[in-house]
């Protein structure tokens, strides 16, 4: 856990007016730690800063003491609460490979997920019913495969992705644009509490930070940077999800997109990404294969062992190829739950996916 004096120095550095992330990063590179920055002689600071910025560093913000105390009390309220600074062993390695990693991360939940293999699932705040179902089904399947699903807690695709991912062992990370003592949008209050309990809530913003429009595009760089790839489910041409996709490309990560109707505005952003080289996907297996997840050394074992012949999905499959819709009607399971179970059966070698989105049971020798 971060020490009180270290926390105070980090918050003072980050909350000092006119000292942005780039300037703070230069100071840390020169002096090694926030406290060393404040201990540095004025002549050393003047080599890196304007007189105005150097003066700002010498005068702590009026609200700093209250913020330090509030943050310390927040940390003390539960073992699942964390503040992770750049250089901390728990800091996500994936973000260190990006151009603009956050200097301080607040987190609530399963901190180990910060360094778990993950995929972002993002998209429209106003998706079609099918788009929301796709997000949920893909997230469930990816989570069952052991990947953590990262999104932004927004309405629409984000919320569906978090909800689906909570069903699997990979769970989910919500990267938010407010302080972690606030939930935005309010409609996702219960979802945020579920994520804090079973997944991880993450923010680079200090406690008390309200929802500010400029923060949400900035938090997208964390969504893209934490993950091995970004899946865009539905997005208009001006969607913020395309910002996340661009940031993923800039960070050297994969970008995936689900196609849709040429007449649907929510599909145009995905189609534009595909034209620019994003991988067209129509199943979670496409993503897992592109990431070579089946051969990955850090892939966790499936949560369930190879099922017996009494498995209800295997029983309903029979031995002839069948579509997902036909199987869903046959067994009475919702498509999202059925897709996740079929993926687990694929991973255990009991089911094979055939061309034309057909599934067939494999007879074990």
Short mmCIF file of C-alpha atoms in Angstrom, two decimals, residues 82-338:
data_model
loop_
_atom_site.label_atom_id
_atom_site.label_comp_id
_atom_site.label_asym_id
_atom_site.label_seq_id
_atom_site.Cartn_x
_atom_site.Cartn_y
_atom_site.Cartn_z
CA UNK A 82 -5.83 1.03 -4.01
CA UNK A 83 -3.75 3.91 -5.29
CA UNK A 84 -1.05 2.72 -7.70
CA UNK A 85 1.71 5.10 -8.76
CA UNK A 86 3.99 4.91 -11.76
CA UNK A 87 6.86 2.65 -10.72
CA UNK A 88 4.75 0.57 -8.32
CA UNK A 89 5.09 -3.22 -8.90
CA UNK A 90 1.30 -3.40 -9.37
CA UNK A 91 1.31 -0.76 -12.11
CA UNK A 92 -0.03 -2.25 -15.38
CA UNK A 93 2.87 -3.20 -17.65
CA UNK A 94 0.75 -2.68 -20.77
CA UNK A 95 0.31 1.03 -19.99
CA UNK A 96 4.07 1.48 -19.67
CA UNK A 97 4.30 0.69 -23.38
CA UNK A 98 2.00 3.59 -24.32
CA UNK A 99 2.89 7.19 -25.09
CA UNK A 100 0.93 8.77 -22.24
CA UNK A 101 0.59 6.44 -19.24
CA UNK A 102 -1.25 7.86 -16.22
CA UNK A 103 1.00 8.78 -13.33
CA UNK A 104 -1.40 7.73 -10.60
CA UNK A 105 -4.23 5.20 -10.74
CA UNK A 106 -7.09 4.83 -8.27
CA UNK A 107 -8.66 1.37 -8.25
CA UNK A 108 -11.40 -0.57 -6.45
CA UNK A 109 -11.65 -4.34 -6.70
CA UNK A 110 -9.38 -7.12 -7.93
CA UNK A 111 -6.11 -5.28 -8.45
CA UNK A 112 -4.47 -8.27 -10.19
CA UNK A 113 -6.73 -7.63 -13.19
CA UNK A 114 -4.58 -4.58 -14.03
CA UNK A 115 -1.95 -6.97 -15.36
CA UNK A 116 -4.26 -9.68 -16.65
CA UNK A 117 -4.48 -10.28 -20.43
CA UNK A 118 -7.43 -8.27 -21.68
CA UNK A 119 -9.49 -7.07 -24.64
CA UNK A 120 -11.47 -3.81 -24.85
CA UNK A 121 -15.10 -3.94 -25.97
CA UNK A 122 -16.53 -0.53 -26.86
CA UNK A 123 -19.25 1.00 -28.98
CA UNK A 124 -22.33 3.16 -29.24
CA UNK A 125 -24.18 4.61 -26.27
CA UNK A 126 -27.37 4.06 -28.28
CA UNK A 127 -26.93 0.60 -29.77
CA UNK A 128 -29.49 -1.52 -31.53
CA UNK A 129 -30.88 -4.41 -29.48
CA UNK A 130 -28.74 -6.76 -31.58
CA UNK A 131 -25.66 -4.62 -30.97
CA UNK A 132 -26.14 -4.76 -27.20
CA UNK A 133 -26.68 -8.51 -27.40
CA UNK A 134 -23.53 -8.92 -29.49
CA UNK A 135 -21.49 -6.95 -26.96
CA UNK A 136 -22.80 -9.06 -24.10
CA UNK A 137 -22.26 -12.36 -25.94
CA UNK A 138 -18.73 -11.52 -27.12
CA UNK A 139 -17.75 -10.28 -23.65
CA UNK A 140 -19.13 -13.40 -21.99
CA UNK A 141 -17.26 -15.65 -24.40
CA UNK A 142 -13.99 -13.74 -24.03
CA UNK A 143 -14.29 -13.78 -20.25
CA UNK A 144 -15.02 -17.51 -20.21
CA UNK A 145 -11.85 -17.96 -22.26
CA UNK A 146 -9.91 -16.19 -19.49
CA UNK A 147 -9.54 -12.71 -20.96
CA UNK A 148 -10.50 -9.64 -18.95
CA UNK A 149 -12.91 -7.33 -20.77
CA UNK A 150 -12.14 -3.60 -20.48
CA UNK A 151 -14.66 -0.87 -21.21
CA UNK A 152 -15.75 2.57 -20.04
CA UNK A 153 -18.99 2.07 -18.01
CA UNK A 154 -20.94 4.21 -20.51
CA UNK A 155 -24.51 3.45 -21.43
CA UNK A 156 -25.12 1.04 -24.30
CA UNK A 157 -22.33 -1.22 -25.53
CA UNK A 158 -20.01 -0.54 -22.56
CA UNK A 159 -22.61 -1.56 -20.01
CA UNK A 160 -23.57 -4.68 -21.95
CA UNK A 161 -19.91 -5.67 -22.25
CA UNK A 162 -19.29 -5.28 -18.50
CA UNK A 163 -22.45 -7.23 -17.71
CA UNK A 164 -21.49 -10.10 -20.01
CA UNK A 165 -17.89 -10.24 -18.84
CA UNK A 166 -18.88 -10.61 -15.18
CA UNK A 167 -20.17 -14.08 -16.04
CA UNK A 168 -16.70 -15.47 -16.77
CA UNK A 169 -13.40 -16.00 -14.97
CA UNK A 170 -11.75 -13.14 -16.86
CA UNK A 171 -14.17 -10.62 -15.35
CA UNK A 172 -14.03 -6.94 -16.31
CA UNK A 173 -12.34 -3.56 -15.79
CA UNK A 174 -14.29 -0.30 -15.97
CA UNK A 175 -12.13 2.73 -16.75
CA UNK A 176 -14.09 5.83 -15.75
CA UNK A 177 -13.75 9.56 -16.29
CA UNK A 178 -14.65 10.66 -12.76
CA UNK A 179 -13.28 10.15 -9.28
CA UNK A 180 -14.02 6.69 -7.92
CA UNK A 181 -16.25 8.13 -5.22
CA UNK A 182 -18.73 8.99 -7.97
CA UNK A 183 -20.61 6.88 -10.51
CA UNK A 184 -21.46 8.21 -13.95
CA UNK A 185 -23.92 7.58 -15.44
CA UNK A 186 -26.10 7.12 -12.35
CA UNK A 187 -28.05 4.43 -14.19
CA UNK A 188 -25.01 2.19 -13.82
CA UNK A 189 -24.76 2.49 -10.04
CA UNK A 190 -25.63 -1.19 -9.42
CA UNK A 191 -23.37 -2.31 -12.25
CA UNK A 192 -20.49 -0.26 -10.82
CA UNK A 193 -20.96 -1.92 -7.42
CA UNK A 194 -20.90 -5.37 -9.08
CA UNK A 195 -17.70 -4.48 -10.92
CA UNK A 196 -16.08 -3.16 -7.73
CA UNK A 197 -16.94 -6.45 -6.03
CA UNK A 198 -16.12 -8.96 -8.81
CA UNK A 199 -13.98 -6.96 -11.25
CA UNK A 200 -12.05 -3.69 -11.06
CA UNK A 201 -12.97 0.00 -11.24
CA UNK A 202 -10.14 2.27 -12.42
CA UNK A 203 -9.64 6.04 -12.68
CA UNK A 204 -6.68 8.38 -13.07
CA UNK A 205 -8.74 11.23 -11.61
CA UNK A 206 -8.70 12.38 -7.99
CA UNK A 207 -11.60 11.68 -5.67
CA UNK A 208 -14.36 14.20 -6.05
CA UNK A 209 -13.73 14.74 -9.77
CA UNK A 210 -17.13 15.24 -11.46
CA UNK A 211 -18.03 14.05 -14.98
CA UNK A 212 -16.25 16.53 -17.28
CA UNK A 213 -16.66 16.08 -21.03
CA UNK A 214 -12.94 16.39 -21.80
CA UNK A 215 -12.07 13.53 -19.43
CA UNK A 216 -13.88 10.83 -21.38
CA UNK A 217 -11.79 10.94 -24.58
CA UNK A 218 -8.70 10.99 -22.33
CA UNK A 219 -9.75 7.90 -20.41
CA UNK A 220 -10.07 6.08 -23.77
CA UNK A 221 -6.27 5.93 -23.99
CA UNK A 222 -6.29 3.79 -20.84
CA UNK A 223 -8.96 1.47 -22.26
CA UNK A 224 -6.90 0.99 -25.42
CA UNK A 225 -3.56 0.87 -23.61
CA UNK A 226 -4.49 -1.77 -21.04
CA UNK A 227 -5.51 -4.31 -23.66
CA UNK A 228 -4.16 -6.56 -26.38
CA UNK A 229 -6.87 -5.45 -28.75
CA UNK A 230 -10.04 -3.39 -29.06
CA UNK A 231 -13.37 -4.69 -30.38
CA UNK A 232 -15.78 -2.07 -31.72
CA UNK A 233 -19.30 -3.52 -31.72
CA UNK A 234 -21.38 -0.63 -33.07
CA UNK A 235 -20.24 2.92 -33.72
CA UNK A 236 -21.33 5.91 -35.78
CA UNK A 237 -18.73 7.75 -37.82
CA UNK A 238 -18.28 10.38 -35.09
CA UNK A 239 -18.28 7.92 -32.20
CA UNK A 240 -15.79 8.19 -29.38
CA UNK A 241 -15.20 4.46 -29.87
CA UNK A 242 -13.24 5.32 -33.01
CA UNK A 243 -10.92 7.37 -30.81
CA UNK A 244 -10.31 4.27 -28.72
CA UNK A 245 -9.64 2.25 -31.88
CA UNK A 246 -7.17 4.85 -33.16
CA UNK A 247 -5.38 4.91 -29.81
CA UNK A 248 -5.18 1.11 -29.88
CA UNK A 249 -3.54 1.23 -33.30
CA UNK A 250 -1.10 3.89 -32.12
CA UNK A 251 -0.17 1.66 -29.19
CA UNK A 252 0.47 -1.25 -31.55
CA UNK A 253 -2.61 -3.22 -30.48
CA UNK A 254 -5.14 -5.11 -32.60
CA UNK A 255 -8.46 -3.60 -33.68
CA UNK A 256 -11.55 -5.71 -34.40
CA UNK A 257 -14.96 -4.65 -35.70
CA UNK A 258 -18.31 -6.36 -36.09
CA UNK A 259 -19.97 -5.54 -39.43
CA UNK A 260 -23.61 -4.59 -39.75
CA UNK A 261 -26.19 -3.35 -42.20
CA UNK A 262 -24.97 -0.81 -44.76
CA UNK A 263 -28.11 1.18 -43.95
CA UNK A 264 -27.51 1.39 -40.18
CA UNK A 265 -25.77 4.55 -38.89
CA UNK A 266 -24.41 2.55 -35.93
CA UNK A 267 -22.48 0.31 -38.34
CA UNK A 268 -20.74 2.98 -40.39
CA UNK A 269 -17.94 3.47 -37.92
CA UNK A 270 -17.24 -0.27 -37.86
CA UNK A 271 -17.28 -0.41 -41.65
CA UNK A 272 -14.84 2.51 -41.81
CA UNK A 273 -12.49 0.67 -39.43
CA UNK A 274 -12.68 -2.48 -41.53
CA UNK A 275 -11.81 -0.48 -44.66
CA UNK A 276 -8.80 0.89 -42.77
CA UNK A 277 -7.56 -2.58 -41.86
CA UNK A 278 -9.44 -3.61 -38.72
CA UNK A 279 -10.17 -7.33 -38.60
CA UNK A 280 -13.78 -8.20 -39.39
CA UNK A 281 -15.09 -10.60 -36.75
CA UNK A 282 -18.35 -12.44 -36.36
CA UNK A 283 -17.47 -14.61 -33.35
CA UNK A 284 -15.29 -14.39 -30.27
CA UNK A 285 -13.22 -17.25 -31.68
CA UNK A 286 -12.04 -14.90 -34.45
CA UNK A 287 -10.55 -12.62 -31.78
CA UNK A 288 -9.00 -15.47 -29.82
CA UNK A 289 -7.41 -16.89 -32.96
CA UNK A 290 -6.04 -13.49 -34.03
CA UNK A 291 -4.51 -13.04 -30.58
CA UNK A 292 -3.23 -16.66 -30.72
CA UNK A 293 -4.90 -17.10 -27.38
CA UNK A 294 -5.26 -20.86 -27.69
CA UNK A 295 -1.44 -21.14 -27.68
CA UNK A 296 -0.74 -18.32 -25.20
CA UNK A 297 1.43 -19.37 -22.22
CA UNK A 298 -0.56 -17.10 -19.89
CA UNK A 299 -3.93 -18.50 -20.91
CA UNK A 300 -5.71 -19.84 -17.82
CA UNK A 301 -7.26 -23.28 -17.89
CA UNK A 302 -10.97 -23.38 -18.78
CA UNK A 303 -13.22 -23.03 -15.76
CA UNK A 304 -14.96 -26.26 -16.56
CA UNK A 305 -13.48 -29.61 -17.40
CA UNK A 306 -14.42 -31.61 -20.45
CA UNK A 307 -18.13 -32.28 -20.00
CA UNK A 308 -19.79 -35.63 -19.97
CA UNK A 309 -22.40 -36.74 -22.49
CA UNK A 310 -25.09 -35.53 -20.09
CA UNK A 311 -24.16 -31.89 -20.80
CA UNK A 312 -27.46 -30.29 -21.92
CA UNK A 313 -25.89 -28.39 -24.80
CA UNK A 314 -24.16 -31.50 -26.13
CA UNK A 315 -27.36 -33.44 -25.77
CA UNK A 316 -29.31 -30.77 -27.68
CA UNK A 317 -26.62 -30.60 -30.39
CA UNK A 318 -27.00 -34.24 -31.34
CA UNK A 319 -24.51 -35.16 -34.04
CA UNK A 320 -25.58 -33.03 -37.00
CA UNK A 321 -24.43 -29.43 -37.70
CA UNK A 322 -26.80 -26.80 -36.32
CA UNK A 323 -27.01 -23.00 -36.25
CA UNK A 324 -26.90 -20.98 -33.03
CA UNK A 325 -30.50 -19.80 -33.51
CA UNK A 326 -31.76 -23.31 -34.12
CA UNK A 327 -29.89 -24.63 -31.09
CA UNK A 328 -31.16 -21.73 -28.96
CA UNK A 329 -34.74 -22.58 -29.94
CA UNK A 330 -34.09 -26.27 -29.31
CA UNK A 331 -32.62 -25.88 -25.82
CA UNK A 332 -34.41 -22.70 -24.73
CA UNK A 333 -31.25 -20.83 -23.68
CA UNK A 334 -30.68 -17.14 -24.55
CA UNK A 335 -28.11 -16.67 -27.34
CA UNK A 336 -25.54 -14.92 -25.13
CA UNK A 337 -25.46 -17.72 -22.56
CA UNK A 338 -25.47 -20.37 -25.28
#
